PDB file of N, CA and C in Angstrom:
ATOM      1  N   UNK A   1       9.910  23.289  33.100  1.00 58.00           N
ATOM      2  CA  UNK A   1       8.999  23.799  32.088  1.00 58.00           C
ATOM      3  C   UNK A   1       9.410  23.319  30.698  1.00 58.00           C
ATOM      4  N   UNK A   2      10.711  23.310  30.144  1.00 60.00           N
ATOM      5  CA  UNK A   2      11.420  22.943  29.576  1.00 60.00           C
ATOM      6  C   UNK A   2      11.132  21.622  28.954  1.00 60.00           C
ATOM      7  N   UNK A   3      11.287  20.816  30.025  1.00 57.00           N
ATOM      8  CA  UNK A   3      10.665  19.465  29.625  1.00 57.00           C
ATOM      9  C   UNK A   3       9.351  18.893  29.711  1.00 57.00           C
ATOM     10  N   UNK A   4       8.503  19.733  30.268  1.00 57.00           N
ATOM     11  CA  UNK A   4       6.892  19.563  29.587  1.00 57.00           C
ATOM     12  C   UNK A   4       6.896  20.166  28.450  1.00 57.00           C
ATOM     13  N   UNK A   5       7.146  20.715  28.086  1.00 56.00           N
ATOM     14  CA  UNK A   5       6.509  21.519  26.669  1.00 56.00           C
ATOM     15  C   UNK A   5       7.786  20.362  25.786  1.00 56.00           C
ATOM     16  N   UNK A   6       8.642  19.792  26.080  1.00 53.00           N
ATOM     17  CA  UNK A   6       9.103  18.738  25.299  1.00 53.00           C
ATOM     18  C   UNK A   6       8.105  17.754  25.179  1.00 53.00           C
ATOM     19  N   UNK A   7       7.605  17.139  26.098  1.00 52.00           N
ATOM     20  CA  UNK A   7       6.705  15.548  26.827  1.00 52.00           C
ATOM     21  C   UNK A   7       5.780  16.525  25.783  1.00 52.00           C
ATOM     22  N   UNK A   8       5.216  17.120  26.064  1.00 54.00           N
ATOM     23  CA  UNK A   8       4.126  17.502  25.366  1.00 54.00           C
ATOM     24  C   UNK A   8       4.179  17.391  24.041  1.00 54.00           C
ATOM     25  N   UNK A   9       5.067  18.317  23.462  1.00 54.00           N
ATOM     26  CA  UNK A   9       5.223  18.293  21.667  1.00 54.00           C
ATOM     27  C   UNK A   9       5.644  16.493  20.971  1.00 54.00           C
ATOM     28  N   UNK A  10       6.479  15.921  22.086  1.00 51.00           N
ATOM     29  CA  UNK A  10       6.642  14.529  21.487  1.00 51.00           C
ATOM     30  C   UNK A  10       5.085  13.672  21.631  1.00 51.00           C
ATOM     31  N   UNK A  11       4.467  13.799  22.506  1.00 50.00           N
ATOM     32  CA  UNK A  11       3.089  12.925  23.020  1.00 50.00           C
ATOM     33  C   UNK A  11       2.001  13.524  21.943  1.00 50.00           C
ATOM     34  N   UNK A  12       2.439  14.542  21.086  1.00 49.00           N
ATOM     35  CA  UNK A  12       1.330  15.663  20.181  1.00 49.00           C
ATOM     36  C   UNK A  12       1.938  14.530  19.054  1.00 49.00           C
ATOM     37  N   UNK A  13       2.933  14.966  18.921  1.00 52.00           N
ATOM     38  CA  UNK A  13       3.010  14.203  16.890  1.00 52.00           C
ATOM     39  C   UNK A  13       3.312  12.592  17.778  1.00 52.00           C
ATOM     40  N   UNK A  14       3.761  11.728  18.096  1.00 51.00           N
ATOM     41  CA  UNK A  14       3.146  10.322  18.161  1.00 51.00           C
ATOM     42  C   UNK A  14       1.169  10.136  18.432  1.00 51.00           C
ATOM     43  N   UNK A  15       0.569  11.185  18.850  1.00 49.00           N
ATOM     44  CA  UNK A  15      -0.692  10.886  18.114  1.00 49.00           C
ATOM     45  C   UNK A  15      -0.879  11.396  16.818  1.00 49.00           C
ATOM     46  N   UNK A  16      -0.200  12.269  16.005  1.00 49.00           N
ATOM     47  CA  UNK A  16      -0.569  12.817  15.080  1.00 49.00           C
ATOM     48  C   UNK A  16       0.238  11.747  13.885  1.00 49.00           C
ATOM     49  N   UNK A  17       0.974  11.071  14.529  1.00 50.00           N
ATOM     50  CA  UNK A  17       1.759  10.259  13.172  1.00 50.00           C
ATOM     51  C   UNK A  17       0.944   8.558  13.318  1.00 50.00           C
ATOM     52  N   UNK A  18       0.286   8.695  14.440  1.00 52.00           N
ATOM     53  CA  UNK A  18      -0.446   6.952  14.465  1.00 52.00           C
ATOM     54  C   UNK A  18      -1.295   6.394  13.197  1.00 52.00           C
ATOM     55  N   UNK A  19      -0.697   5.434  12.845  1.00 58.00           N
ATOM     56  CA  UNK A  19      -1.463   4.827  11.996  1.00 58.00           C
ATOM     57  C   UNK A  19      -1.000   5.575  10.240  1.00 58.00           C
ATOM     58  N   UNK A  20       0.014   5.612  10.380  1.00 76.00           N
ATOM     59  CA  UNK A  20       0.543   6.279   9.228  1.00 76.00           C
ATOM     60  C   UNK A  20       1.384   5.091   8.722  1.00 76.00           C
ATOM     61  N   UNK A  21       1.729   5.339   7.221  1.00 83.00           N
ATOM     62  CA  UNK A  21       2.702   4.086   6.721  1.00 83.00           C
ATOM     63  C   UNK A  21       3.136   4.340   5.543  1.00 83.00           C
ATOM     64  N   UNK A  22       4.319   3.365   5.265  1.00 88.00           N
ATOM     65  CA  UNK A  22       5.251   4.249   3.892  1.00 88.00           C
ATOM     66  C   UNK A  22       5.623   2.556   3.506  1.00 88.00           C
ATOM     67  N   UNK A  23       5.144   2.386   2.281  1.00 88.00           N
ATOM     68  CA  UNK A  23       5.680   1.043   1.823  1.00 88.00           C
ATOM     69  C   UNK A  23       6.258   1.342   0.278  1.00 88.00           C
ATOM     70  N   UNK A  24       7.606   0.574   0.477  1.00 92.00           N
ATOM     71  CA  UNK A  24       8.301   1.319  -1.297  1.00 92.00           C
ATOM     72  C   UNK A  24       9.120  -0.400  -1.569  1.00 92.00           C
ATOM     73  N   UNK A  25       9.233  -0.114  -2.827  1.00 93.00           N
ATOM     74  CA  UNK A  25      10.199  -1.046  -3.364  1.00 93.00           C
ATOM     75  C   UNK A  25      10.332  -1.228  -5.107  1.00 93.00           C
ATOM     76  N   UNK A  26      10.859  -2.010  -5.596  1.00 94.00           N
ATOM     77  CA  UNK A  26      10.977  -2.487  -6.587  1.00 94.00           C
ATOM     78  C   UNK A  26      10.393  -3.236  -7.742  1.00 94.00           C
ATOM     79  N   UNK A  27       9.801  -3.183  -8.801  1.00 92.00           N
ATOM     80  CA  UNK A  27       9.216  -3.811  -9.874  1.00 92.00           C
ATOM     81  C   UNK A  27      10.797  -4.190 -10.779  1.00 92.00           C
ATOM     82  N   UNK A  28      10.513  -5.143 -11.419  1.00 91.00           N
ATOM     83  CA  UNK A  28      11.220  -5.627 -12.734  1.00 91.00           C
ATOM     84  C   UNK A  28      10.371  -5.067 -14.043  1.00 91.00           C
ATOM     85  N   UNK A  29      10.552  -3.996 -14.204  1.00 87.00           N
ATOM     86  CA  UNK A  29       9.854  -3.495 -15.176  1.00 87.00           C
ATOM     87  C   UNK A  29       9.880  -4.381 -16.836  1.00 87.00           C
ATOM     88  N   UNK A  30      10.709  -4.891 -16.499  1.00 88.00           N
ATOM     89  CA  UNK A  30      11.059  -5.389 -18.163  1.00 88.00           C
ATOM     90  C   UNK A  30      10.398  -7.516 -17.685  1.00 88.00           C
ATOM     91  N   UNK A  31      10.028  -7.185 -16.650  1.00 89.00           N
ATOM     92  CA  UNK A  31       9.076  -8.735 -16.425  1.00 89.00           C
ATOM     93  C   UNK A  31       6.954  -8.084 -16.196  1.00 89.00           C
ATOM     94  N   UNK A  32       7.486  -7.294 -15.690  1.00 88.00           N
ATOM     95  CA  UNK A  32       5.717  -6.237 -15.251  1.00 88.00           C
ATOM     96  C   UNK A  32       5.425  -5.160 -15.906  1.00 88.00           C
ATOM     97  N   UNK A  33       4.262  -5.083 -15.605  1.00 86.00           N
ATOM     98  CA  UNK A  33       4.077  -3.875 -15.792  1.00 86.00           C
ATOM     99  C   UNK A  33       4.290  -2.824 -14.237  1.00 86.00           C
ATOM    100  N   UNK A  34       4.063  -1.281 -14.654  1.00 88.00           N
ATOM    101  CA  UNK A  34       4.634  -0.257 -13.909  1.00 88.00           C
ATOM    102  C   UNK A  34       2.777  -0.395 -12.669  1.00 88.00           C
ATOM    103  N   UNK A  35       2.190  -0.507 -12.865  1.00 92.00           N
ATOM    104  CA  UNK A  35       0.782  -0.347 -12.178  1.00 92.00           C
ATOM    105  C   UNK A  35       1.262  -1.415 -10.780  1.00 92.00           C
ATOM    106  N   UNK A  36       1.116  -0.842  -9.333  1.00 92.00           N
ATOM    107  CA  UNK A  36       1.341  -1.748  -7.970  1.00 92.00           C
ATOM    108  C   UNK A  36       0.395  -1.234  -7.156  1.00 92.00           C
ATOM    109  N   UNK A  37      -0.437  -2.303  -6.729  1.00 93.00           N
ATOM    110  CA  UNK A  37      -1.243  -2.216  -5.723  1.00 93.00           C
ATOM    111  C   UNK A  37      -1.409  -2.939  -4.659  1.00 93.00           C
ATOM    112  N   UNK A  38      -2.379  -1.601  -3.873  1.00 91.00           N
ATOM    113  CA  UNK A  38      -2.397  -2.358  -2.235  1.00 91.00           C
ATOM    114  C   UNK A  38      -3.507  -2.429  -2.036  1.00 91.00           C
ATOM    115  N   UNK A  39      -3.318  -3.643  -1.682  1.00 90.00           N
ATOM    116  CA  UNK A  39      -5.162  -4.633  -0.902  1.00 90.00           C
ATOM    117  C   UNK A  39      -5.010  -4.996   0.574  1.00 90.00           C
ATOM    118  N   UNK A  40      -6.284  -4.943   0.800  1.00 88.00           N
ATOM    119  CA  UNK A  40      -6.357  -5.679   1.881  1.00 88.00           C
ATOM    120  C   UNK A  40      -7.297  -6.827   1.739  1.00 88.00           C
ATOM    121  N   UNK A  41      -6.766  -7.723   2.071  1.00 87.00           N
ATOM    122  CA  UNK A  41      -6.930  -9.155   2.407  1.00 87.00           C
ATOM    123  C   UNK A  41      -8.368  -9.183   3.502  1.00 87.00           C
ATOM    124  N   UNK A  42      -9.420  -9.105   3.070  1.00 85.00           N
ATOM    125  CA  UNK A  42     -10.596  -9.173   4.426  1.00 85.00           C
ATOM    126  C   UNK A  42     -10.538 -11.220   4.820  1.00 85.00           C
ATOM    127  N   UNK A  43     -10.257 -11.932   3.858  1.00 83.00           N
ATOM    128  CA  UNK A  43     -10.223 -13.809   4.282  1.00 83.00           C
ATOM    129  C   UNK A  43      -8.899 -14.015   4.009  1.00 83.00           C
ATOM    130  N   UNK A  44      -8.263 -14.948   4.901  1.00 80.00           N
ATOM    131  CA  UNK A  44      -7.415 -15.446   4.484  1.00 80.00           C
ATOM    132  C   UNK A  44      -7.887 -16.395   3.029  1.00 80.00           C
ATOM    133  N   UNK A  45      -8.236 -17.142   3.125  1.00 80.00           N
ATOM    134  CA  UNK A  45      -8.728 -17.841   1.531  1.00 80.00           C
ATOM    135  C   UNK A  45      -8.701 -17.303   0.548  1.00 80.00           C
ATOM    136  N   UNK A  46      -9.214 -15.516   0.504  1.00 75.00           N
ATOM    137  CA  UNK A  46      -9.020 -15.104  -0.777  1.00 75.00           C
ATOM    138  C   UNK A  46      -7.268 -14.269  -0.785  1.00 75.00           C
ATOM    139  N   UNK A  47      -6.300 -15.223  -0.374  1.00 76.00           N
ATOM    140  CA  UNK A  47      -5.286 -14.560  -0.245  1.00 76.00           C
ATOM    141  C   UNK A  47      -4.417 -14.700  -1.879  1.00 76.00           C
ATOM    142  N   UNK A  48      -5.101 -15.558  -2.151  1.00 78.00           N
ATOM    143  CA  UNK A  48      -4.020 -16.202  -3.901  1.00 78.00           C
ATOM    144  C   UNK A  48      -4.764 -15.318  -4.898  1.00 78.00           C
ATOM    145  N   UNK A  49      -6.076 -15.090  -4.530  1.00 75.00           N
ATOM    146  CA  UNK A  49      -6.754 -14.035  -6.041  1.00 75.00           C
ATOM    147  C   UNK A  49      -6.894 -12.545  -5.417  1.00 75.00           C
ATOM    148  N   UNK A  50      -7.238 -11.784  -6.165  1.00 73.00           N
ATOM    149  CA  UNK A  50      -7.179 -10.498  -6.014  1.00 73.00           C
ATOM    150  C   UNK A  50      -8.854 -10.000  -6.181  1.00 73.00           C
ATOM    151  N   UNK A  51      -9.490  -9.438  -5.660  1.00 79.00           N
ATOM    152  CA  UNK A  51     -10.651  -8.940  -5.954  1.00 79.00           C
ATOM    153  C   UNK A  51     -10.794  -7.561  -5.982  1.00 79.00           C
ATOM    154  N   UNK A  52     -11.445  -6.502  -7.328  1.00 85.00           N
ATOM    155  CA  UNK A  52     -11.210  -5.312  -7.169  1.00 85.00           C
ATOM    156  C   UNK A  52     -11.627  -4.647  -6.327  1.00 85.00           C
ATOM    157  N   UNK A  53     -12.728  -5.023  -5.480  1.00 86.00           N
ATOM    158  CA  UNK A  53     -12.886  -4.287  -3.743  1.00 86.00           C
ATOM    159  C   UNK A  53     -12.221  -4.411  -3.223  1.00 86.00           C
ATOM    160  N   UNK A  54     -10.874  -5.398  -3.027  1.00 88.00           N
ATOM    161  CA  UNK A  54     -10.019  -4.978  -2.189  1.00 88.00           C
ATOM    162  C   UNK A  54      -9.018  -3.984  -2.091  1.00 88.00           C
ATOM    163  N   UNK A  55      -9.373  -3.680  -3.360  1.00 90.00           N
ATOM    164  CA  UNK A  55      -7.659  -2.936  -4.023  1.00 90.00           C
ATOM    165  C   UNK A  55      -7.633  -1.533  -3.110  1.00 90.00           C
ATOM    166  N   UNK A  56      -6.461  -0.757  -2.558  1.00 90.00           N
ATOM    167  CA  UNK A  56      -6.940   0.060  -1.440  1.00 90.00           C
ATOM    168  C   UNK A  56      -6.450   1.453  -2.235  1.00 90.00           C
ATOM    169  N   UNK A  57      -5.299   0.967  -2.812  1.00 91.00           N
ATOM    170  CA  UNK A  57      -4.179   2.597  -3.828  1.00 91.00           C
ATOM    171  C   UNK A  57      -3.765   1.497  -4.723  1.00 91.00           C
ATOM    172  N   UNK A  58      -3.315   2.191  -5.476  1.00 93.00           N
ATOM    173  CA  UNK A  58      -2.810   2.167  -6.927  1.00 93.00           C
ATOM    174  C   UNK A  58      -1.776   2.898  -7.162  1.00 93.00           C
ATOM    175  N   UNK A  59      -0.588   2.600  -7.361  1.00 93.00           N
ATOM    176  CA  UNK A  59       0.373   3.593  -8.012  1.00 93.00           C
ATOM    177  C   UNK A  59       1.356   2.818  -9.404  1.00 93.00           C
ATOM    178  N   UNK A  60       2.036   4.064  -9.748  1.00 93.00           N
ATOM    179  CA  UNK A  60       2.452   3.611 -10.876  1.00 93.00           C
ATOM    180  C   UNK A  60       4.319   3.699 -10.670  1.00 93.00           C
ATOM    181  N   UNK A  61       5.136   2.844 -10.607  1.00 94.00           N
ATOM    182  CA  UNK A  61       5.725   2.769 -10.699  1.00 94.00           C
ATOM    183  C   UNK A  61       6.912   3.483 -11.293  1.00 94.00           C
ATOM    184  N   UNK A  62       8.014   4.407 -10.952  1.00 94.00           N
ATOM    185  CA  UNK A  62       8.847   5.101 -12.101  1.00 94.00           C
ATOM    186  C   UNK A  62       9.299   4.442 -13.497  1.00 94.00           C
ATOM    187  N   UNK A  63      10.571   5.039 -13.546  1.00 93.00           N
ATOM    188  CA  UNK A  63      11.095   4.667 -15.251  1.00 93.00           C
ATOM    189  C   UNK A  63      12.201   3.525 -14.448  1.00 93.00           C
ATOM    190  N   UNK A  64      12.372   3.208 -13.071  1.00 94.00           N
ATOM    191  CA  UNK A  64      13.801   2.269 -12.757  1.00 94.00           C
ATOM    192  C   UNK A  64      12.890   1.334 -12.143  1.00 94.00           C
ATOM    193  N   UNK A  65      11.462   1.778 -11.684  1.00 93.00           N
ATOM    194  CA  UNK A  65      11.044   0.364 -11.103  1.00 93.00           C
ATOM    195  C   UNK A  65      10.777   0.800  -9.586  1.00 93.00           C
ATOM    196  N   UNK A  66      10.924   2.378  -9.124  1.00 95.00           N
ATOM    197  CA  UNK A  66      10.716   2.456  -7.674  1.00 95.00           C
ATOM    198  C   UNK A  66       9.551   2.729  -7.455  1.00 95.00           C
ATOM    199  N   UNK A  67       8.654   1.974  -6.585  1.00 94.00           N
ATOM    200  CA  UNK A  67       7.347   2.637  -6.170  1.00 94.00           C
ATOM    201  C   UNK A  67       7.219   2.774  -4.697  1.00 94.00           C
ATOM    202  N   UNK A  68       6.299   3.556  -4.559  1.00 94.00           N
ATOM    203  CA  UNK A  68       5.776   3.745  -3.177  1.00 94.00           C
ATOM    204  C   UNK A  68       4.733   4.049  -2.709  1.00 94.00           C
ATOM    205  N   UNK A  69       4.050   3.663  -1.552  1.00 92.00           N
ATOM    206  CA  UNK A  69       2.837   3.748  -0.431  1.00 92.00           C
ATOM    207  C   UNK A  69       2.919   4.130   0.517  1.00 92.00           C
ATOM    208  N   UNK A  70       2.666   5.344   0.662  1.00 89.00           N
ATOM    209  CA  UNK A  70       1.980   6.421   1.934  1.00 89.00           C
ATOM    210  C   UNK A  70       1.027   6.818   1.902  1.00 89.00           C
ATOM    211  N   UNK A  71       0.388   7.311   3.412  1.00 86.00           N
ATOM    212  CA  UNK A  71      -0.771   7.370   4.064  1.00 86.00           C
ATOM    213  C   UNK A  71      -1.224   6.756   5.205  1.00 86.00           C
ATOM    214  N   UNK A  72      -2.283   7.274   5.525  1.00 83.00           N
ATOM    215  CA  UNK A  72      -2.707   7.084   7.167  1.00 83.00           C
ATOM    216  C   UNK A  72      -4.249   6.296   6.760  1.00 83.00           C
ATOM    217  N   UNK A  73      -4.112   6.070   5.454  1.00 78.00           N
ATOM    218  CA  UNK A  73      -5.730   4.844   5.813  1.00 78.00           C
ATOM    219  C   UNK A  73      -6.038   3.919   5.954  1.00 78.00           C
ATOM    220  N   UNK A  74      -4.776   2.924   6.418  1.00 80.00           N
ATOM    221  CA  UNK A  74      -4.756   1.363   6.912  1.00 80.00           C
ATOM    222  C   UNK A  74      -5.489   1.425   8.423  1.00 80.00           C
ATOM    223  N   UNK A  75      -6.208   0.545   8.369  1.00 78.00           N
ATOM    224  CA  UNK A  75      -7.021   0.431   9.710  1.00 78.00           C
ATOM    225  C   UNK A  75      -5.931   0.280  11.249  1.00 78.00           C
ATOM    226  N   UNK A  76      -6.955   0.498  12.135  1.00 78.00           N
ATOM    227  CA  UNK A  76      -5.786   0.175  13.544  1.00 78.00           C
ATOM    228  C   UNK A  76      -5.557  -0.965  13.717  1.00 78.00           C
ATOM    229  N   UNK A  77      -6.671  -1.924  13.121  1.00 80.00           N
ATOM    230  CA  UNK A  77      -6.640  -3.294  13.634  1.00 80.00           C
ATOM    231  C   UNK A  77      -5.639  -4.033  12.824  1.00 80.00           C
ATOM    232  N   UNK A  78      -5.194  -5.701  13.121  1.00 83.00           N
ATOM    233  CA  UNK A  78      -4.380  -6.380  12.726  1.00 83.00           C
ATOM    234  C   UNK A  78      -4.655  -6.879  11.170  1.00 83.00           C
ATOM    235  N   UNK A  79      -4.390  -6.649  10.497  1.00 85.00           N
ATOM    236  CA  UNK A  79      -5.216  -7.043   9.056  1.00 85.00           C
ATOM    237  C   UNK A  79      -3.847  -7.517   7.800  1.00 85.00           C
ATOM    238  N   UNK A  80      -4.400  -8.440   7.215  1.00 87.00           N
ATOM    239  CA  UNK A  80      -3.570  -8.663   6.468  1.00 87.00           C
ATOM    240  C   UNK A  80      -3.369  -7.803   5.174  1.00 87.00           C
ATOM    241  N   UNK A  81      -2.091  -7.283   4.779  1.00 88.00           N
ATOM    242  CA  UNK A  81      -2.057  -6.356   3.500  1.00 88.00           C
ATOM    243  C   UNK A  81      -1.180  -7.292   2.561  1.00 88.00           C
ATOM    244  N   UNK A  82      -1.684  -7.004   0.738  1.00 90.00           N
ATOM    245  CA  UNK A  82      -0.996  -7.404   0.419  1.00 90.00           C
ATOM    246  C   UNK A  82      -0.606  -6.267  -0.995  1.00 90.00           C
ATOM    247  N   UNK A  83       0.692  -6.410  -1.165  1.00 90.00           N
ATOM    248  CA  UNK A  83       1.277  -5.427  -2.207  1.00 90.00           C
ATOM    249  C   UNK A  83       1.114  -6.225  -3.871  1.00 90.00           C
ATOM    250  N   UNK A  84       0.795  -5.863  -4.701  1.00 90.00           N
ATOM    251  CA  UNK A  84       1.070  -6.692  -6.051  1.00 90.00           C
ATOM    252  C   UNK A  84       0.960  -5.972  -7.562  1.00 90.00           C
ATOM    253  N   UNK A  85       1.362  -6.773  -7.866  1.00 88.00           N
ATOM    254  CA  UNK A  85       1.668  -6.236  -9.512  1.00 88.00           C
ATOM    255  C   UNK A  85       0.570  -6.723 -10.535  1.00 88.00           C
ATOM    256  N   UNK A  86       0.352  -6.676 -11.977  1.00 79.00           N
ATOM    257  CA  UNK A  86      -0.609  -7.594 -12.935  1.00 79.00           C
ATOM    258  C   UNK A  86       0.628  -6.992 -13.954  1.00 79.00           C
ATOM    259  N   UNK A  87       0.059  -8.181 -14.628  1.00 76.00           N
ATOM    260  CA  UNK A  87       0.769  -8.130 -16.291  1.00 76.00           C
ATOM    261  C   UNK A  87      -0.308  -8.052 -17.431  1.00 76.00           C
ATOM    262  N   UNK A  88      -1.102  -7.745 -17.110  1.00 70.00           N
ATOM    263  CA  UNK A  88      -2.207  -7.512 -18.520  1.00 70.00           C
ATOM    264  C   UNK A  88      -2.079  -6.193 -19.316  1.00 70.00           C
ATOM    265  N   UNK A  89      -2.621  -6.235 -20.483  1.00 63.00           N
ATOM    266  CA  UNK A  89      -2.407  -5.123 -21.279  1.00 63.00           C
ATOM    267  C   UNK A  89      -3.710  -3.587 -20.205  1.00 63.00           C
ATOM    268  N   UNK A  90      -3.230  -2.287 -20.380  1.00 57.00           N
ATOM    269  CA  UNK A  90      -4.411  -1.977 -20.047  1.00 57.00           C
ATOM    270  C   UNK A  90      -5.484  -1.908 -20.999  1.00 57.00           C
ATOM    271  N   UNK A  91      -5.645  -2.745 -21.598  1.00 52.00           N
ATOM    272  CA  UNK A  91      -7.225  -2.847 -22.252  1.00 52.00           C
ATOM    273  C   UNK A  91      -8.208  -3.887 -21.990  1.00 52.00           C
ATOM    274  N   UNK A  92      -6.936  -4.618 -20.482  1.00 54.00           N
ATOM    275  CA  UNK A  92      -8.133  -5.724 -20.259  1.00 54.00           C
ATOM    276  C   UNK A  92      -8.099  -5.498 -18.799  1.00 54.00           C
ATOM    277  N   UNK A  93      -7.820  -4.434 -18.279  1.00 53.00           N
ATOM    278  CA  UNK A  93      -8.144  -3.726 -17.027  1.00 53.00           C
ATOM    279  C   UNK A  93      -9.533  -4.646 -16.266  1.00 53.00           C
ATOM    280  N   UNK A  94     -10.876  -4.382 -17.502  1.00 54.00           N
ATOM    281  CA  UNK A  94     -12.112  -4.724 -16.985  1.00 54.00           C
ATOM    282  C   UNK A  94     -12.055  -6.498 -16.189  1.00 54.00           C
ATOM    283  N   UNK A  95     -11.033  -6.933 -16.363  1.00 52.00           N
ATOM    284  CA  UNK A  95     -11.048  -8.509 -16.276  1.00 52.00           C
ATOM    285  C   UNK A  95      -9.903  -9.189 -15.216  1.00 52.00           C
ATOM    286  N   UNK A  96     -10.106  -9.920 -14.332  1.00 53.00           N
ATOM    287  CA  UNK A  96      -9.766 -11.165 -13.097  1.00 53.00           C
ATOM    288  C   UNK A  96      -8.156 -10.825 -13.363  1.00 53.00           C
ATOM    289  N   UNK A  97      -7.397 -10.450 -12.878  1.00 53.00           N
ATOM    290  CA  UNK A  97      -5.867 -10.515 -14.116  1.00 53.00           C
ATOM    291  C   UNK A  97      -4.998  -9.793 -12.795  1.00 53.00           C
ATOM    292  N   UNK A  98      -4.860 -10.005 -11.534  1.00 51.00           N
ATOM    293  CA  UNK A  98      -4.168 -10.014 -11.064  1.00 51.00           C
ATOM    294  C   UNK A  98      -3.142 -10.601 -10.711  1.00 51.00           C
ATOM    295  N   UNK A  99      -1.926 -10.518 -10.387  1.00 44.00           N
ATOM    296  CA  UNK A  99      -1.022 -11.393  -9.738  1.00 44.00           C
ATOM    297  C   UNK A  99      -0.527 -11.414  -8.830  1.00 44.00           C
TER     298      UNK A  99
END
């Protein structure tokens, strides 16, 4: 009994954790700015520019440069993601200025 209600509670949260994800790392704050985002890539071709429909989250970076990405809304399928930074002022937000 013991070990069904184990099989069970482990087989409960591996569906409840599927498709979940945690992406963190580092900015050079004193080369970037603190703003990092995650896209997804729908062509390989548009892999060098950034388009603002792709952009998926947005976060802002601390005061040392650590950021991070969690959540469960990356698709199931195989898809390319990509993480990135911009260096524009935010007053030219409205404009192509990714990197």
């Amino acid at each position: 009994m013991k070990l069904r209600s184990s099989l069970f509670a482990f087989l409960l949260l591996s569906v409840l954790s599927h498709a979940q994800y945690r992406f963190s790392g580092y900015v050079d704050k004193s080369k970037w700015h603190e703003n990092v985002y995650l896209s997804i890539i729908n062509d390989y071709r548009q892999l060098s520019g950034v388009y603002e429909e792709q952009i998926l989250d947005k976060v802002e970076a601390d005061s040392t440069g650590y950021f991070e990405f969690t959540g469960s809304m990356l698709e199931d399928d195989y898809r390319i993601y990509k993480i990135h930074t911009d260096n524009c002022e935010d007053a030219l937000q409205e404009l192509a200025h990714f990197s």
